Coordinates of C-alpha atoms in Angstrom, one line a residue:
M1 CA 95.4 69.3 122.8
Q2 CA 98.3 71.2 121.1
F3 CA 99.9 69.9 118.0
K4 CA 103.4 69.3 119.5
A5 CA 101.9 67.2 122.3
L6 CA 100.0 65.1 119.7
L7 CA 103.2 64.8 117.7
S8 CA 105.1 63.4 120.7
L9 CA 102.6 60.6 120.9
C10 CA 102.7 60.2 117.2
F11 CA 106.5 59.8 117.1
L12 CA 106.5 57.2 119.9
L13 CA 104.0 55.0 118.1
F14 CA 105.0 55.5 114.4
L15 CA 108.6 56.6 114.3
A16 CA 109.6 53.9 111.9
N17 CA 107.1 55.1 109.3
I18 CA 108.1 58.8 109.4
S19 CA 111.5 59.0 107.9
I20 CA 111.5 58.3 104.2
C21 CA 114.7 57.2 102.5
Q22 CA 116.2 59.7 100.0
N23 CA 116.2 58.3 96.5
G24 CA 118.3 61.0 95.0
L25 CA 116.2 61.9 91.9
F26 CA 116.5 65.6 92.8
S27 CA 118.7 67.5 95.1
I28 CA 118.9 70.9 96.8
E29 CA 122.1 72.6 95.6
N30 CA 122.5 76.2 94.3
K31 CA 123.1 76.0 90.5
K32 CA 122.6 78.3 87.5
V33 CA 119.8 78.0 85.0
F34 CA 120.3 79.7 81.6
I35 CA 117.2 80.7 79.5
E36 CA 117.2 82.2 76.1
G37 CA 114.3 82.7 73.8
N38 CA 112.6 84.2 70.8
L39 CA 109.2 85.9 70.8
R40 CA 106.9 85.8 67.7
D41 CA 104.1 88.2 67.0
L42 CA 105.9 91.2 68.4
V43 CA 103.3 93.6 67.0
N44 CA 101.0 92.8 69.9
L45 CA 103.8 93.0 72.5
K46 CA 103.5 96.3 74.5
S47 CA 106.4 95.9 77.0
K48 CA 110.1 95.6 76.1
S49 CA 110.7 93.4 79.1
G50 CA 109.5 90.1 80.6
Q51 CA 109.6 88.4 84.0
L52 CA 110.2 85.0 85.4
S53 CA 108.6 84.3 88.8
F54 CA 108.6 81.2 91.0
F55 CA 108.5 80.1 94.7
D56 CA 111.3 78.0 96.0
T57 CA 110.6 75.5 98.8
V58 CA 113.7 76.4 100.8
T59 CA 112.6 80.0 101.6
G60 CA 108.9 79.8 100.7
L61 CA 109.4 83.3 99.1
K62 CA 108.6 84.4 95.6
Q63 CA 111.6 85.0 93.4
R64 CA 111.5 87.3 90.5
K65 CA 113.8 88.0 87.6
K66 CA 113.1 90.7 85.1
F67 CA 114.8 90.7 81.7
N68 CA 114.9 92.8 78.5
I69 CA 113.6 91.9 75.1
D70 CA 115.4 93.3 72.0
Q71 CA 113.8 94.7 68.9
N72 CA 113.9 91.3 67.3
G73 CA 112.1 89.6 70.2
K74 CA 115.1 87.9 71.6
F75 CA 116.0 87.6 75.3
Q76 CA 118.3 85.7 77.5
F77 CA 119.1 85.6 81.2
E78 CA 120.3 83.4 84.0
I79 CA 119.0 82.7 87.5
D80 CA 120.2 80.9 90.6
L81 CA 118.0 77.9 91.4
L82 CA 118.2 75.7 94.5
H83 CA 116.0 72.8 93.3
A84 CA 113.7 71.7 90.6
V85 CA 110.5 73.7 90.4
Y86 CA 107.1 72.4 89.4
G87 CA 103.8 74.0 89.6
N88 CA 104.7 77.7 90.0
A89 CA 107.4 78.8 87.6
V90 CA 105.8 81.4 85.3
L91 CA 107.1 83.5 82.4
E92 CA 105.2 86.7 81.9
F93 CA 105.0 89.0 78.9
D94 CA 102.6 91.8 79.3
E95 CA 99.6 90.0 80.9
T96 CA 100.2 86.7 79.2
T97 CA 101.8 83.8 81.2
Y98 CA 103.5 80.6 80.3
L99 CA 104.1 77.8 82.8
L100 CA 107.6 76.2 83.0
F101 CA 109.2 73.3 84.7
L102 CA 112.8 74.3 85.8
K103 CA 115.7 72.2 87.0
P104 CA 119.1 73.5 88.2
N105 CA 122.1 73.3 85.9
E106 CA 120.0 73.3 82.8
R107 CA 119.9 75.4 79.6
Y108 CA 116.5 76.1 78.0
K109 CA 116.0 77.5 74.5
L110 CA 112.5 78.6 73.9
E111 CA 110.3 79.9 71.0
I112 CA 107.2 81.7 72.3
G113 CA 104.1 82.8 70.3
I114 CA 102.3 85.8 71.7
D115 CA 99.2 85.4 69.6
D116 CA 98.8 81.6 69.8
L117 CA 100.2 81.2 73.4
S118 CA 102.6 78.5 72.1
L119 CA 105.8 77.5 73.8
K120 CA 108.4 75.2 72.2
Y121 CA 111.7 74.0 73.5
L122 CA 114.4 74.1 70.8
D123 CA 117.8 72.4 70.1
G124 CA 117.0 69.4 72.3
T125 CA 116.6 71.4 75.5
G126 CA 114.0 70.9 78.2
K127 CA 113.3 67.2 77.5
L128 CA 112.1 66.6 81.1
S129 CA 110.2 69.9 81.0
Q130 CA 108.3 68.8 77.8
E131 CA 107.5 65.4 79.4
V132 CA 106.2 67.1 82.6
M133 CA 104.1 69.6 80.8
A134 CA 102.6 67.0 78.5
I135 CA 101.6 64.8 81.4
K136 CA 100.2 67.9 83.2
K137 CA 98.0 68.6 80.1
L138 CA 96.9 65.0 80.0
L139 CA 95.8 65.1 83.7
W140 CA 93.9 68.3 83.2
D141 CA 92.1 67.0 80.1
N142 CA 90.9 64.0 82.1
F143 CA 90.2 65.6 85.5
E144 CA 89.4 69.2 84.7
S145 CA 85.9 69.1 86.4
D146 CA 87.3 67.3 89.5
F147 CA 90.2 69.8 89.9
K148 CA 87.8 72.7 89.6
R149 CA 85.4 71.3 92.2
Q150 CA 88.3 70.5 94.5
S151 CA 89.5 74.1 94.4
K152 CA 86.1 75.3 95.6
L153 CA 85.3 72.7 98.2
Q154 CA 85.5 75.1 101.1
D155 CA 82.5 76.9 99.7
E156 CA 80.5 73.8 100.1
N157 CA 80.9 73.9 103.9
L158 CA 81.4 70.2 104.2
S159 CA 82.3 68.3 107.3
I160 CA 85.9 67.3 107.8
E161 CA 85.1 63.7 107.0
N162 CA 83.3 64.4 103.8
A163 CA 85.8 67.0 102.5
L164 CA 88.7 64.7 103.3
K165 CA 87.1 61.8 101.5
L166 CA 86.6 63.9 98.3
H167 CA 90.2 65.0 98.4
K168 CA 91.5 61.4 99.0
D169 CA 89.2 59.9 96.3
L170 CA 90.5 62.3 93.7
E171 CA 94.1 61.6 94.8
A172 CA 93.5 57.9 94.4
K173 CA 91.9 58.4 90.9
V174 CA 94.9 60.6 89.8
M175 CA 97.4 58.1 91.2
Q176 CA 95.8 55.2 89.4
F177 CA 95.7 57.2 86.2
I178 CA 99.4 58.0 86.5
D179 CA 100.2 54.3 87.2
D180 CA 98.1 53.1 84.2
Y181 CA 99.7 55.7 81.9
S182 CA 103.3 54.9 83.0
N183 CA 102.6 51.1 82.4
K184 CA 101.7 51.9 78.8
N185 CA 104.2 54.6 78.1
M186 CA 107.8 55.4 78.7
V187 CA 107.8 57.8 81.7
S188 CA 110.9 58.9 83.5
K189 CA 111.4 58.3 87.2
Q190 CA 111.7 62.0 87.7
A191 CA 108.4 62.9 86.1
L192 CA 106.6 60.1 88.1
A193 CA 108.1 61.5 91.3
I194 CA 107.0 65.0 90.5
F195 CA 103.3 64.1 89.8
K196 CA 103.0 61.6 92.6
N197 CA 104.3 64.1 95.1
E198 CA 102.3 66.9 93.6
Y199 CA 98.9 65.1 94.0
K200 CA 99.8 63.4 97.2
Y201 CA 100.7 66.7 98.9
N202 CA 97.8 68.4 97.3
T203 CA 95.7 66.2 99.6
A204 CA 98.0 66.8 102.5
S205 CA 97.9 70.6 102.1
A206 CA 94.1 70.5 101.8
W207 CA 93.8 68.3 104.9
A208 CA 95.9 70.8 106.9
G209 CA 93.5 73.5 105.7
L210 CA 90.5 71.6 107.1
R211 CA 91.4 72.9 110.5
Y212 CA 89.5 76.0 109.5
E213 CA 85.9 76.5 108.8
Y214 CA 84.5 79.2 106.5
K215 CA 81.3 81.1 107.3
G216 CA 80.6 83.8 104.8
N217 CA 83.8 85.6 104.2
K218 CA 85.3 84.6 107.6
R219 CA 87.7 81.9 108.5
R220 CA 87.8 80.4 112.0
L221 CA 89.7 77.6 113.6
R222 CA 87.3 74.6 114.0
K223 CA 86.3 73.9 117.6
D224 CA 85.4 70.3 116.8
L225 CA 88.8 69.1 115.5
P226 CA 89.2 65.4 116.2
N227 CA 91.9 64.7 118.8
D228 CA 93.9 62.6 116.3
F229 CA 93.5 65.2 113.4
F230 CA 97.2 66.1 113.2
I231 CA 98.5 62.6 114.1
Q232 CA 96.6 61.1 111.2
L233 CA 97.7 63.9 108.9
H234 CA 101.4 63.5 109.6
N235 CA 101.3 59.7 109.5
E236 CA 99.7 59.6 106.1
Y237 CA 101.8 62.5 104.8
P238 CA 105.2 62.7 106.4
V239 CA 107.4 65.8 105.9
N240 CA 110.7 64.0 105.3
V241 CA 110.3 63.0 101.7
N242 CA 113.4 64.1 99.9
D243 CA 112.2 64.4 96.2
A244 CA 108.9 66.1 97.2
F245 CA 110.5 69.6 97.4
A246 CA 110.2 70.0 93.6
S247 CA 106.4 70.2 94.1
R248 CA 104.6 73.4 95.0
K249 CA 101.9 71.5 96.9
Y250 CA 104.6 70.0 99.1
A251 CA 105.9 73.6 99.7
D252 CA 102.4 74.6 100.7
Y253 CA 102.2 71.7 103.1
I254 CA 105.5 72.5 104.7
R255 CA 104.3 76.1 105.2
A256 CA 101.1 74.9 106.8
I257 CA 103.0 72.6 109.2
G258 CA 105.2 75.6 110.2
T259 CA 102.2 77.7 110.9
I260 CA 100.5 75.0 113.0
L261 CA 103.6 74.4 115.1
S262 CA 104.0 78.1 115.8
T263 CA 100.4 78.8 116.5
P264 CA 98.9 76.9 119.4
K265 CA 95.2 76.6 119.7
H266 CA 95.2 78.4 123.1
P267 CA 97.9 81.1 123.0
N268 CA 99.6 81.8 126.3
L269 CA 99.6 85.6 126.7
N270 CA 101.6 85.5 130.0
A271 CA 104.3 83.5 128.2
K272 CA 104.5 86.1 125.5
I273 CA 104.8 89.0 128.0
D274 CA 107.4 87.1 129.9
F275 CA 109.4 86.7 126.6
F276 CA 109.0 90.5 126.0
R277 CA 110.2 91.1 129.6
N278 CA 113.3 89.1 129.2
A279 CA 114.3 91.3 126.2
H280 CA 114.5 94.4 128.6
L281 CA 113.2 96.7 125.9
F282 CA 110.1 98.0 127.9
S283 CA 109.3 99.0 131.4
E284 CA 106.9 97.0 133.5
K285 CA 104.2 99.6 133.1
E286 CA 104.7 99.5 129.3
L287 CA 104.5 95.7 129.3
Q288 CA 101.1 95.8 131.2
L289 CA 99.9 98.3 128.5
I290 CA 100.9 95.9 125.8
K291 CA 99.3 93.0 127.6
A292 CA 96.0 94.9 127.9
V293 CA 96.0 95.6 124.2
Y294 CA 96.7 92.0 123.3
S295 CA 94.0 90.8 125.7
G296 CA 91.4 92.7 123.7
D297 CA 90.8 95.6 126.2
K298 CA 89.4 98.2 123.8
S299 CA 89.3 100.9 126.4
V300 CA 93.1 101.1 126.5
A301 CA 93.2 102.7 123.0
R302 CA 91.3 105.7 124.4
T303 CA 93.9 106.5 127.0
T304 CA 96.8 109.1 126.9
E305 CA 99.3 106.4 127.9
Y306 CA 98.3 104.5 124.7
D307 CA 98.7 107.5 122.5
N308 CA 102.1 108.4 124.0
F309 CA 103.4 104.8 123.8
F310 CA 102.3 103.4 120.4
N311 CA 104.7 105.4 118.1
D312 CA 106.7 104.0 115.2
Q313 CA 109.8 103.3 117.3
N314 CA 107.9 101.2 119.8
A315 CA 105.9 99.5 117.1
R316 CA 109.1 98.4 115.5
K317 CA 110.4 97.0 118.8
I318 CA 107.1 95.1 119.3
E319 CA 107.3 93.8 115.7
Q320 CA 110.8 92.5 116.4
L321 CA 109.8 90.8 119.7
N322 CA 106.7 89.2 118.1
K323 CA 108.8 87.7 115.3
Q324 CA 111.4 86.4 117.8
Y325 CA 108.7 85.0 120.0
D326 CA 107.1 83.2 117.1
V327 CA 110.4 81.9 115.9
N328 CA 111.4 80.7 119.4
R329 CA 108.1 78.8 119.6
L330 CA 108.7 77.2 116.2
L331 CA 112.3 76.1 117.0
L332 CA 111.1 74.4 120.1
A333 CA 108.1 72.7 118.6
V334 CA 109.9 71.5 115.4
R335 CA 112.1 69.3 117.6
Q336 CA 109.2 66.9 117.7
F337 CA 110.0 66.0 114.1
P338 CA 112.8 63.5 113.3
K339 CA 115.8 64.9 111.5
G340 CA 115.4 65.2 107.7
I341 CA 114.8 67.5 104.8
G342 CA 111.2 68.2 105.8
R343 CA 112.3 69.5 109.2
D344 CA 115.0 71.6 107.6
L345 CA 112.5 73.2 105.2
I346 CA 109.9 73.9 108.0
I347 CA 112.6 75.9 109.7
S348 CA 114.0 77.6 106.7
Q349 CA 110.6 78.7 105.3
Y350 CA 109.5 80.0 108.6
I351 CA 112.7 81.9 109.2
S352 CA 112.6 83.4 105.7
R353 CA 109.0 84.6 106.1
K354 CA 109.6 86.1 109.5
Y355 CA 113.0 87.8 108.9
F356 CA 113.7 88.1 105.2
R357 CA 110.4 89.2 103.7
E358 CA 110.1 93.1 103.7
T359 CA 111.9 93.6 107.0
F360 CA 115.5 94.2 108.1
I361 CA 115.3 92.2 111.3
N362 CA 117.8 89.3 111.3
P363 CA 117.9 86.3 113.5
S364 CA 119.6 86.6 116.9
K365 CA 122.9 84.8 117.7
E366 CA 120.9 82.3 119.8
E367 CA 118.6 81.6 116.9
W368 CA 121.4 81.0 114.5
K369 CA 122.9 78.6 117.0
D370 CA 119.7 76.7 117.2
M371 CA 119.3 76.6 113.5
E372 CA 122.9 75.3 113.1
A373 CA 122.1 72.5 115.5
L374 CA 118.7 71.6 113.8
I375 CA 119.3 72.0 110.1
E376 CA 121.2 69.2 108.4
N377 CA 121.2 70.2 104.7
Q378 CA 124.2 72.5 104.2
Y379 CA 122.6 74.2 101.2
V380 CA 119.5 75.1 103.2
M381 CA 121.7 76.7 105.9
T382 CA 123.8 78.5 103.3
E383 CA 120.8 80.0 101.7
L384 CA 119.6 81.4 105.0
K385 CA 123.0 83.0 105.7
R386 CA 123.1 84.4 102.2
L387 CA 119.7 86.1 102.7
A388 CA 120.9 87.6 106.0
T389 CA 124.1 88.8 104.4
N390 CA 122.2 90.4 101.5
R391 CA 119.9 92.2 103.9
N392 CA 122.9 93.5 105.9
Q393 CA 124.6 94.8 102.8
A394 CA 121.6 96.5 101.5
Y395 CA 121.1 98.2 104.9
A396 CA 124.7 99.3 105.0
K397 CA 124.5 100.7 101.4
Q398 CA 121.4 102.8 102.2
S399 CA 123.1 104.1 105.4
S400 CA 126.3 105.0 103.5
D401 CA 124.3 106.8 100.8
G402 CA 122.7 108.9 103.5
A403 CA 119.3 107.4 103.0
S404 CA 117.1 106.5 105.9
P405 CA 117.6 102.9 107.1
A406 CA 115.4 100.5 105.1
Y407 CA 113.6 99.3 108.2
E408 CA 112.3 102.9 108.6
A409 CA 110.2 102.2 105.5
T410 CA 108.7 99.1 107.0
P411 CA 105.1 100.0 107.6
T412 CA 103.6 100.0 111.1
I413 CA 100.0 100.2 112.3
E414 CA 100.6 103.9 113.0
S415 CA 102.1 104.6 109.6
V416 CA 99.3 102.9 107.6
T417 CA 96.7 104.6 109.7
K418 CA 98.4 107.9 109.0
K419 CA 98.7 107.3 105.3
Y420 CA 95.3 105.8 104.5
L421 CA 92.8 106.8 107.3
D422 CA 94.0 110.1 108.8
P423 CA 93.3 112.1 105.6
H424 CA 89.6 111.3 106.0
K425 CA 89.3 112.2 109.7
G426 CA 85.9 113.6 110.6
K427 CA 84.2 111.5 107.9
V428 CA 82.4 108.2 107.9
I429 CA 84.8 105.8 106.1
Y430 CA 83.5 102.7 104.3
I431 CA 86.5 100.6 103.5
D432 CA 86.4 97.9 100.7
F433 CA 89.3 95.4 100.9
W434 CA 89.3 93.7 97.5
A435 CA 91.6 92.1 94.9
T436 CA 91.6 92.3 91.1
W437 CA 91.3 88.5 90.8
C438 CA 88.4 88.2 93.2
G439 CA 85.1 87.3 91.4
P440 CA 82.7 88.3 94.3
C441 CA 84.6 91.7 94.6
R442 CA 83.8 92.4 90.9
K443 CA 80.2 91.5 91.3
Q444 CA 79.8 94.2 93.9
E445 CA 81.0 97.0 91.6
P446 CA 77.6 98.1 90.2
Y447 CA 76.1 98.1 93.6
A448 CA 79.0 100.1 94.9
V449 CA 78.5 102.8 92.2
K450 CA 74.9 103.2 93.3
L451 CA 75.9 103.4 96.9
H452 CA 78.5 106.2 96.1
K453 CA 75.8 108.2 94.4
E454 CA 73.5 107.8 97.4
F455 CA 76.0 109.6 99.7
K456 CA 77.6 111.8 97.1
K457 CA 76.9 115.0 99.0
D458 CA 77.3 113.6 102.5
N459 CA 80.3 113.4 104.8
V460 CA 81.2 109.9 103.6
V461 CA 84.3 108.6 101.9
F462 CA 84.5 105.2 100.1
L463 CA 88.0 103.9 100.5
N464 CA 89.0 101.0 98.2
L465 CA 92.1 99.2 99.3
C466 CA 93.2 96.7 96.7
C467 CA 95.3 93.8 98.1
Q468 CA 97.6 91.0 96.7
S469 CA 97.2 92.2 93.2
K470 CA 99.6 93.3 90.4
E471 CA 100.0 97.1 90.0
A472 CA 99.6 97.1 86.1
I473 CA 96.4 95.1 86.3
W474 CA 95.0 97.2 89.2
S475 CA 95.8 100.5 87.5
K476 CA 94.3 99.4 84.1
Y477 CA 91.2 98.0 85.8
I478 CA 90.2 101.0 87.8
K479 CA 90.7 103.3 84.8
E480 CA 88.7 101.0 82.4
K481 CA 85.9 100.5 84.9
D482 CA 85.9 104.2 86.0
L483 CA 85.4 103.1 89.6
H484 CA 84.2 105.6 92.1
G485 CA 85.8 106.5 95.5
V486 CA 89.4 106.7 96.7
H487 CA 91.7 103.9 95.4
Y488 CA 95.0 102.6 96.8
L489 CA 97.0 99.5 96.1
L490 CA 98.5 98.0 99.3
N491 CA 101.8 96.3 99.3
N492 CA 102.0 92.9 101.1
A493 CA 103.4 94.3 104.3
E494 CA 100.6 97.0 104.5
F495 CA 98.0 94.3 103.8
R496 CA 99.3 92.1 106.6
L497 CA 99.0 95.0 109.0
F498 CA 95.4 95.8 108.0
A499 CA 94.6 92.0 108.2
E500 CA 95.9 92.0 111.8
M501 CA 94.0 95.3 112.7
Y502 CA 90.7 94.1 111.3
G503 CA 90.9 90.4 111.3
L504 CA 90.6 90.1 107.6
K505 CA 90.0 86.5 106.4
G506 CA 88.9 87.0 102.7
F507 CA 87.8 89.3 99.9
P508 CA 85.8 91.3 99.8
T509 CA 85.6 92.6 103.3
Y510 CA 83.9 95.9 104.3
I511 CA 84.8 98.0 107.4
L512 CA 82.9 100.9 108.7
I513 CA 84.6 103.7 110.7
D514 CA 82.6 106.6 112.3
Q515 CA 83.4 110.3 112.2
Q516 CA 85.4 110.1 115.4
G517 CA 87.7 107.5 113.9
K518 CA 86.2 104.5 115.8
V519 CA 85.7 101.2 114.0
R520 CA 82.0 100.5 114.2
S521 CA 81.9 97.3 112.1
K522 CA 84.6 94.9 111.0
D523 CA 82.1 93.0 108.9
A524 CA 79.9 95.7 107.4
Y525 CA 77.1 94.8 104.9
W526 CA 78.1 94.5 101.3
P527 CA 77.0 97.1 98.7
S528 CA 74.6 94.6 97.2
D529 CA 72.7 94.7 100.6
S530 CA 72.1 98.4 99.9
K531 CA 69.3 99.1 102.3
R532 CA 71.2 97.7 105.3
V533 CA 74.4 99.6 104.3
I534 CA 72.5 102.8 103.9
R535 CA 70.9 102.4 107.4
Q536 CA 74.4 101.7 108.9
I537 CA 75.9 104.8 107.3
D538 CA 72.9 107.0 108.1
R539 CA 73.2 106.1 111.8
L540 CA 76.9 107.1 111.8
L541 CA 76.1 110.4 110.1
K542 CA 73.7 111.5 112.8

């Protein structure tokens, strides 16, 4: 049964329990935050700049602010902030990071030690921030082993019931600890709200993730989901909780709900093609070709019609229609939720990800009209309009400067194929999708080196595509390790395209392509399984 059908039943039975009253501890309103600071131990500082990064719950997008550091170690900058941010605001100097709690309309004065990793708030600033970070440390000191196990529960391949029980048990323990601590110590209402929402929606986010099962390095939607899975989830963890938007875990939960709403368990391909048809961008013959590709007919890719049709221009049209189709489906499904801040944020996050992240496609007039009718919080709506305006202005500036329109640089399946795969035509290609932060990826390195030597004189290329990693860390890492093969760092848009092409679900993932350019395995053996890899490659060389 689809989620929106389940929600209809849910709301009929439990409507009174879903909307949570706003208590006004936090608000969504665009305000400035001013930060100034002084760095100690400058001898060990390589870069003359730093960066603040954080996710905001309104857009679900990562915000970055780079700033300069003078010769005395002083810096100052200001940012626009829509709401309090807990759990993801990070100051970065070189490769050293410092966690912050930020609140709009505040001024922070910091003293930071590069050697001892210390961070102090000066001149009476950041009182709530100090309280929050002190409680965070206290929780970590008391529940470190529990938190570490919780982060790796998916590796234990537990049943939904057992995994959910462990998450809920830990939530109850943390909540009891917070209550006991607040009874014995002076704790502000704001700090209490932050931590209760953080650990409550940590369970909610994990629960939403239990709709998947993990086998090896693959993620699949569970076939044995209980019929009341989403009903119980939403009843215990409603979306309309006003103060929760300060928490990163709540933001993750909102994102998960948006994905669930827009991704039915049994997609209707005919409905998608009908949507494409109504856009009048393709002929009926072209629509049938698109349908054949989406249905998994691999023989279509070997036809002349396919080669002639799937160029960059048509790929951009398809990308636009896919986004519009997904948004249309989300805007219909989200009506199942009662009005409130949670529903507003489900919409704003989804719209931001689809239209304002690495693309110059903006919502249609009809979509803007729907959003105006659905979104109640004026600041949420204003932020979406601001993002759209900024995109339009950037596009207009590029056009007036004589540059190619920005959307031309948006990668397509054809462009990434041309950039990364075509230079190796006629060779067997063994692709390694990895990340600098991935432990299993690093463990494969010594085996990969031996594998490269095995085929050093053969018509084989080892293509290492690093994903979701920082350029400075990636560049330093491959130089220090003297890694073999061909190396590239993918941007997020390129990674998403490869993820769609090959069904990537985790790192590392290995792909084998034969000398004719045909994908022979989307789940090739790992370098550590050297005998099987060698047999796979040897067969493709014959």
